[in-house]
Amino acid sequence: MFMLMSHNKYEPKILVCLLQFCERVLLSGAKPQQVGVPWLSGGLTTYYLELHRRVLLITHRNKSKEKDKKRTRTMSGFFGVTSLGPAQPIGCNLLSTLGVTSFSDNDFKKAFYTLADREGKINRIDVYECMTRTYGFEPMPEEINIFVSTMKLHEDGVLTWEEFSGGLKAIREKVKKIGKRATHYDSYKDYSDDLRKHARVKFGPMEVYKRPMTTAQAVGWHEEEVFIDRFPKQSCAETKYQDEVVKSGWIV
């Protein structure tokens, strides 16, 4: 199975399924022989890390291809007629306030040396774990893409602290230069639909914030209040009898 890692034709969906399967086995604490995969004995963690690196590589390549396709601009987009401001206003603000700009090199250094070997080096695939330990939460996808392109996480090799800190400086400069991208439309229909006031926000609170900001808050929509009528309207027996008589047609 380790030979599969050298092929670039491997489907991303199958890689994600294998990655989720390895996560379940690692979290359950079961041995590979117990789940019917004896070929993973002694190398499950290595196989999981290699799968994670391969998924990041394929995701980065696919996004770079999509960016190349979007470079073809229409005439209206060239003159800024269809520019309506940032497509993800909350995401743009979070990227500039959370993450690498909010933590110092000393914060990253503690997480770096917890993952480093005796020579003070870490594998490139461990950079994601270093980010998670420093932040205390999962980093944003936009920030992961910047780390992948800057530190070349899709390649094999190790990183020293000097190389890692130099990459952090370059990443901070990139984050500062990231502007609020304007929404680009290739059709007037999409442009007019977004101009309507009843258009819903594209990103809900569950997708923006990973966890509550304080212990007294909960992320998500408010639950609907259950209303119970304490004084329901009831008709007496005489009124019910009169209604039935009127319905039958005896009394006009």
PDB file of C-alpha atoms in Angstrom:
ATOM      1  CA  MET A   1       0.000   0.000   0.000  1.00  0.00           C
ATOM      2  CA  PHE A   2       2.927   2.380   0.505  1.00  0.00           C
ATOM      3  CA  MET A   3       3.567   2.212  -3.252  1.00  0.00           C
ATOM      4  CA  LEU A   4       0.304   4.103  -3.785  1.00  0.00           C
ATOM      5  CA  MET A   5       1.829   7.230  -2.298  1.00  0.00           C
ATOM      6  CA  SER A   6       4.138   7.681  -5.301  1.00  0.00           C
ATOM      7  CA  HIS A   7       1.287   7.917  -7.819  1.00  0.00           C
ATOM      8  CA  ASN A   8      -0.226  11.308  -8.590  1.00  0.00           C
ATOM      9  CA  LYS A   9      -3.202   9.685 -10.359  1.00  0.00           C
ATOM     10  CA  TYR A  10      -4.677   8.581  -7.045  1.00  0.00           C
ATOM     11  CA  GLU A  11      -8.189   9.979  -6.577  1.00  0.00           C
ATOM     12  CA  PRO A  12      -8.528  12.671  -3.861  1.00  0.00           C
ATOM     13  CA  LYS A  13     -11.841  11.192  -2.651  1.00  0.00           C
ATOM     14  CA  ILE A  14     -10.236   7.792  -2.025  1.00  0.00           C
ATOM     15  CA  LEU A  15      -7.354   9.470  -0.200  1.00  0.00           C
ATOM     16  CA  VAL A  16      -9.783  11.318   2.054  1.00  0.00           C
ATOM     17  CA  CYS A  17     -11.642   8.069   2.810  1.00  0.00           C
ATOM     18  CA  LEU A  18      -8.379   6.332   3.726  1.00  0.00           C
ATOM     19  CA  LEU A  19      -7.411   9.331   5.858  1.00  0.00           C
ATOM     20  CA  GLN A  20     -10.699   9.187   7.774  1.00  0.00           C
ATOM     21  CA  PHE A  21     -10.317   5.432   8.234  1.00  0.00           C
ATOM     22  CA  CYS A  22      -6.831   5.840   9.716  1.00  0.00           C
ATOM     23  CA  GLU A  23      -8.106   8.583  12.042  1.00  0.00           C
ATOM     24  CA  ARG A  24     -10.820   6.274  13.383  1.00  0.00           C
ATOM     25  CA  VAL A  25      -8.337   3.460  13.969  1.00  0.00           C
ATOM     26  CA  LEU A  26      -5.907   5.796  15.745  1.00  0.00           C
ATOM     27  CA  LEU A  27      -8.625   7.332  17.929  1.00  0.00           C
ATOM     28  CA  SER A  28     -10.126   3.947  18.838  1.00  0.00           C
ATOM     29  CA  GLY A  29      -6.745   2.620  19.981  1.00  0.00           C
ATOM     30  CA  ALA A  30      -7.366  -0.732  18.281  1.00  0.00           C
ATOM     31  CA  LYS A  31      -4.557  -2.713  16.732  1.00  0.00           C
ATOM     32  CA  PRO A  32      -4.406  -3.033  12.916  1.00  0.00           C
ATOM     33  CA  GLN A  33      -4.920  -6.812  13.204  1.00  0.00           C
ATOM     34  CA  GLN A  34      -8.221  -6.243  15.031  1.00  0.00           C
ATOM     35  CA  VAL A  35      -9.701  -4.133  12.228  1.00  0.00           C
ATOM     36  CA  GLY A  36      -8.612  -6.477   9.448  1.00  0.00           C
ATOM     37  CA  VAL A  37      -5.602  -4.541   8.115  1.00  0.00           C
ATOM     38  CA  PRO A  38      -2.510  -6.459   9.292  1.00  0.00           C
ATOM     39  CA  TRP A  39      -0.380  -4.791   6.584  1.00  0.00           C
ATOM     40  CA  LEU A  40      -0.490  -1.560   8.652  1.00  0.00           C
ATOM     41  CA  SER A  41       1.089  -3.072  11.753  1.00  0.00           C
ATOM     42  CA  GLY A  42       3.918  -0.855  12.964  1.00  0.00           C
ATOM     43  CA  GLY A  43       3.350   1.855  10.360  1.00  0.00           C
ATOM     44  CA  LEU A  44      -0.143   3.258  10.866  1.00  0.00           C
ATOM     45  CA  THR A  45       1.036   6.659  12.094  1.00  0.00           C
ATOM     46  CA  THR A  46       3.518   7.012   9.222  1.00  0.00           C
ATOM     47  CA  TYR A  47       0.864   5.986   6.713  1.00  0.00           C
ATOM     48  CA  TYR A  48      -1.605   8.512   8.194  1.00  0.00           C
ATOM     49  CA  LEU A  49       0.911  11.374   8.003  1.00  0.00           C
ATOM     50  CA  GLU A  50       1.798  10.485   4.416  1.00  0.00           C
ATOM     51  CA  LEU A  51      -1.887  10.431   3.490  1.00  0.00           C
ATOM     52  CA  HIS A  52      -2.379  13.842   5.130  1.00  0.00           C
ATOM     53  CA  ARG A  53       0.552  15.294   3.182  1.00  0.00           C
ATOM     54  CA  ARG A  54      -0.790  13.859  -0.083  1.00  0.00           C
ATOM     55  CA  VAL A  55      -4.269  15.332   0.512  1.00  0.00           C
ATOM     56  CA  LEU A  56      -2.747  18.783   1.181  1.00  0.00           C
ATOM     57  CA  LEU A  57      -0.698  18.483  -2.010  1.00  0.00           C
ATOM     58  CA  ILE A  58      -3.686  17.574  -4.203  1.00  0.00           C
ATOM     59  CA  THR A  59      -5.844  20.298  -2.631  1.00  0.00           C
ATOM     60  CA  HIS A  60      -3.144  22.915  -3.245  1.00  0.00           C
ATOM     61  CA  ARG A  61      -2.738  21.838  -6.886  1.00  0.00           C
ATOM     62  CA  ASN A  62      -6.483  21.877  -7.553  1.00  0.00           C
ATOM     63  CA  LYS A  63      -6.860  25.372  -6.096  1.00  0.00           C
ATOM     64  CA  SER A  64      -3.950  26.664  -8.154  1.00  0.00           C
ATOM     65  CA  LYS A  65      -5.628  25.287 -11.293  1.00  0.00           C
ATOM     66  CA  GLU A  66      -8.897  27.007 -10.365  1.00  0.00           C
ATOM     67  CA  LYS A  67      -7.071  30.312  -9.913  1.00  0.00           C
ATOM     68  CA  ASP A  68      -5.552  29.970 -13.392  1.00  0.00           C
ATOM     69  CA  LYS A  69      -9.012  29.444 -14.867  1.00  0.00           C
ATOM     70  CA  LYS A  70     -10.421  32.526 -13.112  1.00  0.00           C
ATOM     71  CA  ARG A  71      -7.737  34.782 -14.592  1.00  0.00           C
ATOM     72  CA  THR A  72      -9.780  35.147 -17.770  1.00  0.00           C
ATOM     73  CA  ARG A  73     -11.812  38.270 -17.083  1.00  0.00           C
ATOM     74  CA  THR A  74     -14.767  39.640 -18.967  1.00  0.00           C
ATOM     75  CA  MET A  75     -15.056  43.221 -20.216  1.00  0.00           C
ATOM     76  CA  SER A  76     -17.465  44.238 -17.428  1.00  0.00           C
ATOM     77  CA  GLY A  77     -15.174  42.755 -14.804  1.00  0.00           C
ATOM     78  CA  PHE A  78     -12.181  44.560 -16.298  1.00  0.00           C
ATOM     79  CA  PHE A  79     -13.815  47.980 -15.833  1.00  0.00           C
ATOM     80  CA  GLY A  80     -15.017  47.112 -12.338  1.00  0.00           C
ATOM     81  CA  VAL A  81     -18.709  47.215 -13.206  1.00  0.00           C
ATOM     82  CA  THR A  82     -19.464  43.971 -11.340  1.00  0.00           C
ATOM     83  CA  SER A  83     -17.278  44.657  -8.299  1.00  0.00           C
ATOM     84  CA  LEU A  84     -19.399  44.523  -5.162  1.00  0.00           C
ATOM     85  CA  GLY A  85     -16.715  44.362  -2.478  1.00  0.00           C
ATOM     86  CA  PRO A  86     -15.297  41.293  -0.764  1.00  0.00           C
ATOM     87  CA  ALA A  87     -16.984  37.958  -1.389  1.00  0.00           C
ATOM     88  CA  GLN A  88     -16.074  36.812   2.148  1.00  0.00           C
ATOM     89  CA  PRO A  89     -15.967  39.920   4.363  1.00  0.00           C
ATOM     90  CA  ILE A  90     -15.905  37.963   7.634  1.00  0.00           C
ATOM     91  CA  GLY A  91     -13.252  35.581   6.335  1.00  0.00           C
ATOM     92  CA  CYS A  92     -11.022  38.450   5.194  1.00  0.00           C
ATOM     93  CA  ASN A  93     -11.202  40.117   8.601  1.00  0.00           C
ATOM     94  CA  LEU A  94     -10.551  36.878  10.477  1.00  0.00           C
ATOM     95  CA  LEU A  95      -7.511  36.118   8.338  1.00  0.00           C
ATOM     96  CA  SER A  96      -5.938  39.459   9.264  1.00  0.00           C
ATOM     97  CA  THR A  97      -6.798  39.268  12.981  1.00  0.00           C
ATOM     98  CA  LEU A  98      -6.491  35.574  13.855  1.00  0.00           C
ATOM     99  CA  GLY A  99      -3.711  33.093  13.231  1.00  0.00           C
ATOM    100  CA  VAL A 100      -0.094  33.824  12.459  1.00  0.00           C
ATOM    101  CA  THR A 101      -0.392  37.579  13.082  1.00  0.00           C
ATOM    102  CA  SER A 102      -1.750  37.093  16.625  1.00  0.00           C
ATOM    103  CA  PHE A 103       1.052  34.825  17.884  1.00  0.00           C
ATOM    104  CA  SER A 104       4.741  35.598  18.349  1.00  0.00           C
ATOM    105  CA  ASP A 105       7.736  33.499  17.365  1.00  0.00           C
ATOM    106  CA  ASN A 106       8.115  32.322  20.964  1.00  0.00           C
ATOM    107  CA  ASP A 107       4.627  30.822  20.859  1.00  0.00           C
ATOM    108  CA  PHE A 108       5.500  28.896  17.716  1.00  0.00           C
ATOM    109  CA  LYS A 109       8.886  27.955  19.164  1.00  0.00           C
ATOM    110  CA  LYS A 110       7.333  26.058  22.081  1.00  0.00           C
ATOM    111  CA  ALA A 111       5.177  23.957  19.779  1.00  0.00           C
ATOM    112  CA  PHE A 112       8.069  23.535  17.332  1.00  0.00           C
ATOM    113  CA  TYR A 113      10.451  21.966  19.829  1.00  0.00           C
ATOM    114  CA  THR A 114       7.772  19.663  21.240  1.00  0.00           C
ATOM    115  CA  LEU A 115       7.620  18.061  17.784  1.00  0.00           C
ATOM    116  CA  ALA A 116      11.335  18.358  16.933  1.00  0.00           C
ATOM    117  CA  ASP A 117      13.807  15.479  17.060  1.00  0.00           C
ATOM    118  CA  ARG A 118      17.195  15.448  18.798  1.00  0.00           C
ATOM    119  CA  GLU A 119      18.718  17.542  16.031  1.00  0.00           C
ATOM    120  CA  GLY A 120      16.056  20.233  16.455  1.00  0.00           C
ATOM    121  CA  LYS A 121      14.299  19.546  13.148  1.00  0.00           C
ATOM    122  CA  ILE A 122      10.733  18.649  12.234  1.00  0.00           C
ATOM    123  CA  ASN A 123       9.204  17.109   9.142  1.00  0.00           C
ATOM    124  CA  ARG A 124       7.325  19.402   6.796  1.00  0.00           C
ATOM    125  CA  ILE A 125       4.127  17.448   7.388  1.00  0.00           C
ATOM    126  CA  ASP A 126       4.315  18.339  11.115  1.00  0.00           C
ATOM    127  CA  VAL A 127       3.894  22.068  10.419  1.00  0.00           C
ATOM    128  CA  TYR A 128       0.102  21.691  10.447  1.00  0.00           C
ATOM    129  CA  GLU A 129       0.270  20.080  13.906  1.00  0.00           C
ATOM    130  CA  CYS A 130       2.574  22.879  15.061  1.00  0.00           C
ATOM    131  CA  MET A 131       0.018  25.469  13.933  1.00  0.00           C
ATOM    132  CA  THR A 132      -2.840  23.667  15.706  1.00  0.00           C
ATOM    133  CA  ARG A 133      -0.909  23.403  18.975  1.00  0.00           C
ATOM    134  CA  THR A 134       0.057  27.065  18.864  1.00  0.00           C
ATOM    135  CA  TYR A 135      -3.407  28.400  18.026  1.00  0.00           C
ATOM    136  CA  GLY A 136      -5.450  26.049  20.167  1.00  0.00           C
ATOM    137  CA  PHE A 137      -7.885  25.610  17.266  1.00  0.00           C
ATOM    138  CA  GLU A 138      -7.788  24.482  13.648  1.00  0.00           C
ATOM    139  CA  PRO A 139      -6.269  27.094  11.298  1.00  0.00           C
ATOM    140  CA  MET A 140      -8.299  28.604   8.489  1.00  0.00           C
ATOM    141  CA  PRO A 141      -8.095  26.981   5.023  1.00  0.00           C
ATOM    142  CA  GLU A 142      -6.773  30.219   3.488  1.00  0.00           C
ATOM    143  CA  GLU A 143      -3.944  30.280   6.006  1.00  0.00           C
ATOM    144  CA  ILE A 144      -3.134  26.613   5.379  1.00  0.00           C
ATOM    145  CA  ASN A 145      -2.761  27.361   1.668  1.00  0.00           C
ATOM    146  CA  ILE A 146      -0.304  30.173   2.463  1.00  0.00           C
ATOM    147  CA  PHE A 147       1.762  27.842   4.658  1.00  0.00           C
ATOM    148  CA  VAL A 148       1.731  25.119   1.981  1.00  0.00           C
ATOM    149  CA  SER A 149       2.917  27.473  -0.773  1.00  0.00           C
ATOM    150  CA  THR A 150       5.506  29.312   1.370  1.00  0.00           C
ATOM    151  CA  MET A 151       7.102  26.422   3.265  1.00  0.00           C
ATOM    152  CA  LYS A 152       6.516  23.894   0.451  1.00  0.00           C
ATOM    153  CA  LEU A 153       4.722  21.429   2.701  1.00  0.00           C
ATOM    154  CA  HIS A 154       3.828  19.249  -0.292  1.00  0.00           C
ATOM    155  CA  GLU A 155       7.511  18.272  -0.619  1.00  0.00           C
ATOM    156  CA  ASP A 156       9.553  15.861   1.477  1.00  0.00           C
ATOM    157  CA  GLY A 157      12.247  17.008   3.879  1.00  0.00           C
ATOM    158  CA  VAL A 158      12.784  18.600   7.268  1.00  0.00           C
ATOM    159  CA  LEU A 159      12.802  22.155   8.618  1.00  0.00           C
ATOM    160  CA  THR A 160      15.054  23.796  11.173  1.00  0.00           C
ATOM    161  CA  TRP A 161      13.880  26.542  13.490  1.00  0.00           C
ATOM    162  CA  GLU A 162      15.743  29.168  11.463  1.00  0.00           C
ATOM    163  CA  GLU A 163      13.968  28.090   8.280  1.00  0.00           C
ATOM    164  CA  PHE A 164      10.628  27.918  10.074  1.00  0.00           C
ATOM    165  CA  SER A 165      10.974  31.386  11.628  1.00  0.00           C
ATOM    166  CA  GLY A 166      12.029  32.812   8.259  1.00  0.00           C
ATOM    167  CA  GLY A 167       8.920  31.293   6.714  1.00  0.00           C
ATOM    168  CA  LEU A 168       6.780  32.884   9.439  1.00  0.00           C
ATOM    169  CA  LYS A 169       8.123  36.336   8.566  1.00  0.00           C
ATOM    170  CA  ALA A 170       7.336  35.817   4.888  1.00  0.00           C
ATOM    171  CA  ILE A 171       3.841  34.549   5.731  1.00  0.00           C
ATOM    172  CA  ARG A 172       3.114  37.567   7.934  1.00  0.00           C
ATOM    173  CA  GLU A 173       4.053  39.870   5.067  1.00  0.00           C
ATOM    174  CA  LYS A 174       1.741  37.961   2.720  1.00  0.00           C
ATOM    175  CA  VAL A 175      -1.163  38.163   5.156  1.00  0.00           C
ATOM    176  CA  LYS A 176      -0.729  41.944   5.468  1.00  0.00           C
ATOM    177  CA  LYS A 177      -0.797  42.359   1.695  1.00  0.00           C
ATOM    178  CA  ILE A 178      -3.938  40.297   1.267  1.00  0.00           C
ATOM    179  CA  GLY A 179      -6.650  42.729   0.288  1.00  0.00           C
ATOM    180  CA  LYS A 180     -10.366  42.302   0.353  1.00  0.00           C
ATOM    181  CA  ARG A 181     -11.028  40.656  -2.969  1.00  0.00           C
ATOM    182  CA  ALA A 182     -13.982  41.948  -4.925  1.00  0.00           C
ATOM    183  CA  THR A 183     -16.678  39.592  -6.102  1.00  0.00           C
ATOM    184  CA  HIS A 184     -16.339  38.850  -9.807  1.00  0.00           C
ATOM    185  CA  TYR A 185     -19.390  37.859 -11.851  1.00  0.00           C
ATOM    186  CA  ASP A 186     -19.372  36.328 -15.314  1.00  0.00           C
ATOM    187  CA  SER A 187     -23.137  36.645 -15.778  1.00  0.00           C
ATOM    188  CA  TYR A 188     -25.638  39.417 -15.159  1.00  0.00           C
ATOM    189  CA  LYS A 189     -28.048  36.928 -13.565  1.00  0.00           C
ATOM    190  CA  ASP A 190     -25.669  36.127 -10.697  1.00  0.00           C
ATOM    191  CA  TYR A 191     -24.907  39.820 -10.336  1.00  0.00           C
ATOM    192  CA  SER A 192     -28.591  40.799 -10.077  1.00  0.00           C
ATOM    193  CA  ASP A 193     -29.354  37.938  -7.683  1.00  0.00           C
ATOM    194  CA  ASP A 194     -26.740  39.140  -5.228  1.00  0.00           C
ATOM    195  CA  LEU A 195     -28.113  42.682  -5.410  1.00  0.00           C
ATOM    196  CA  ARG A 196     -31.441  41.583  -3.967  1.00  0.00           C
ATOM    197  CA  LYS A 197     -31.957  42.344  -0.313  1.00  0.00           C
ATOM    198  CA  HIS A 198     -33.325  38.908   0.530  1.00  0.00           C
ATOM    199  CA  ALA A 199     -30.133  37.147  -0.567  1.00  0.00           C
ATOM    200  CA  ARG A 200     -28.845  35.047   2.306  1.00  0.00           C
ATOM    201  CA  VAL A 201     -25.369  35.337   3.767  1.00  0.00           C
ATOM    202  CA  LYS A 202     -23.104  32.753   2.183  1.00  0.00           C
ATOM    203  CA  PHE A 203     -21.352  31.791   5.408  1.00  0.00           C
ATOM    204  CA  GLY A 204     -23.238  31.023   8.615  1.00  0.00           C
ATOM    205  CA  PRO A 205     -21.889  31.328  12.152  1.00  0.00           C
ATOM    206  CA  MET A 206     -21.171  27.607  12.382  1.00  0.00           C
ATOM    207  CA  GLU A 207     -18.785  27.888   9.420  1.00  0.00           C
ATOM    208  CA  VAL A 208     -17.054  31.100  10.504  1.00  0.00           C
ATOM    209  CA  TYR A 209     -16.231  30.373  14.139  1.00  0.00           C
ATOM    210  CA  LYS A 210     -14.888  26.978  15.154  1.00  0.00           C
ATOM    211  CA  ARG A 211     -15.718  27.337  18.846  1.00  0.00           C
ATOM    212  CA  PRO A 212     -17.537  29.758  21.201  1.00  0.00           C
ATOM    213  CA  MET A 213     -15.663  32.936  22.117  1.00  0.00           C
ATOM    214  CA  THR A 214     -16.630  32.714  25.823  1.00  0.00           C
ATOM    215  CA  THR A 215     -17.954  30.000  28.111  1.00  0.00           C
ATOM    216  CA  ALA A 216     -21.335  31.740  28.303  1.00  0.00           C
ATOM    217  CA  GLN A 217     -21.861  31.573  24.541  1.00  0.00           C
ATOM    218  CA  ALA A 218     -22.846  28.811  22.169  1.00  0.00           C
ATOM    219  CA  VAL A 219     -22.179  28.901  18.427  1.00  0.00           C
ATOM    220  CA  GLY A 220     -25.183  28.397  16.177  1.00  0.00           C
ATOM    221  CA  TRP A 221     -28.757  29.489  15.704  1.00  0.00           C
ATOM    222  CA  HIS A 222     -31.100  30.130  18.627  1.00  0.00           C
ATOM    223  CA  GLU A 223     -33.537  27.337  19.406  1.00  0.00           C
ATOM    224  CA  GLU A 224     -37.186  28.047  18.725  1.00  0.00           C
ATOM    225  CA  GLU A 225     -39.193  28.811  21.855  1.00  0.00           C
ATOM    226  CA  VAL A 226     -41.977  26.355  22.585  1.00  0.00           C
ATOM    227  CA  PHE A 227     -45.176  28.351  23.218  1.00  0.00           C
ATOM    228  CA  ILE A 228     -47.889  26.784  25.350  1.00  0.00           C
ATOM    229  CA  ASP A 229     -51.265  28.501  25.519  1.00  0.00           C
ATOM    230  CA  ARG A 230     -52.155  28.556  29.212  1.00  0.00           C
ATOM    231  CA  PHE A 231     -55.736  29.743  28.619  1.00  0.00           C
ATOM    232  CA  PRO A 232     -57.130  27.875  25.600  1.00  0.00           C
ATOM    233  CA  LYS A 233     -60.535  28.875  24.277  1.00  0.00           C
ATOM    234  CA  GLN A 234     -63.193  26.305  25.159  1.00  0.00           C
ATOM    235  CA  SER A 235     -66.850  26.333  24.169  1.00  0.00           C
ATOM    236  CA  CYS A 236     -69.582  25.201  26.503  1.00  0.00           C
ATOM    237  CA  ALA A 237     -72.008  22.406  25.658  1.00  0.00           C
ATOM    238  CA  GLU A 238     -74.804  24.798  24.697  1.00  0.00           C
ATOM    239  CA  THR A 239     -72.616  26.680  22.247  1.00  0.00           C
ATOM    240  CA  LYS A 240     -71.423  23.446  20.633  1.00  0.00           C
ATOM    241  CA  TYR A 241     -75.041  22.258  20.276  1.00  0.00           C
ATOM    242  CA  GLN A 242     -76.039  25.546  18.662  1.00  0.00           C
ATOM    243  CA  ASP A 243     -73.161  25.327  16.176  1.00  0.00           C
ATOM    244  CA  GLU A 244     -74.191  21.818  15.169  1.00  0.00           C
ATOM    245  CA  VAL A 245     -77.797  22.902  14.696  1.00  0.00           C
ATOM    246  CA  VAL A 246     -76.723  25.794  12.457  1.00  0.00           C
ATOM    247  CA  LYS A 247     -74.497  23.506  10.389  1.00  0.00           C
ATOM    248  CA  SER A 248     -77.325  20.985   9.922  1.00  0.00           C
ATOM    249  CA  GLY A 249     -79.604  23.645   8.444  1.00  0.00           C
ATOM    250  CA  TRP A 250     -82.443  23.434  10.936  1.00  0.00           C
ATOM    251  CA  ILE A 251     -82.087  27.087  11.870  1.00  0.00           C
ATOM    252  CA  VAL A 252     -81.455  29.664   9.182  1.00  0.00           C
TER     253      VAL A 252
END
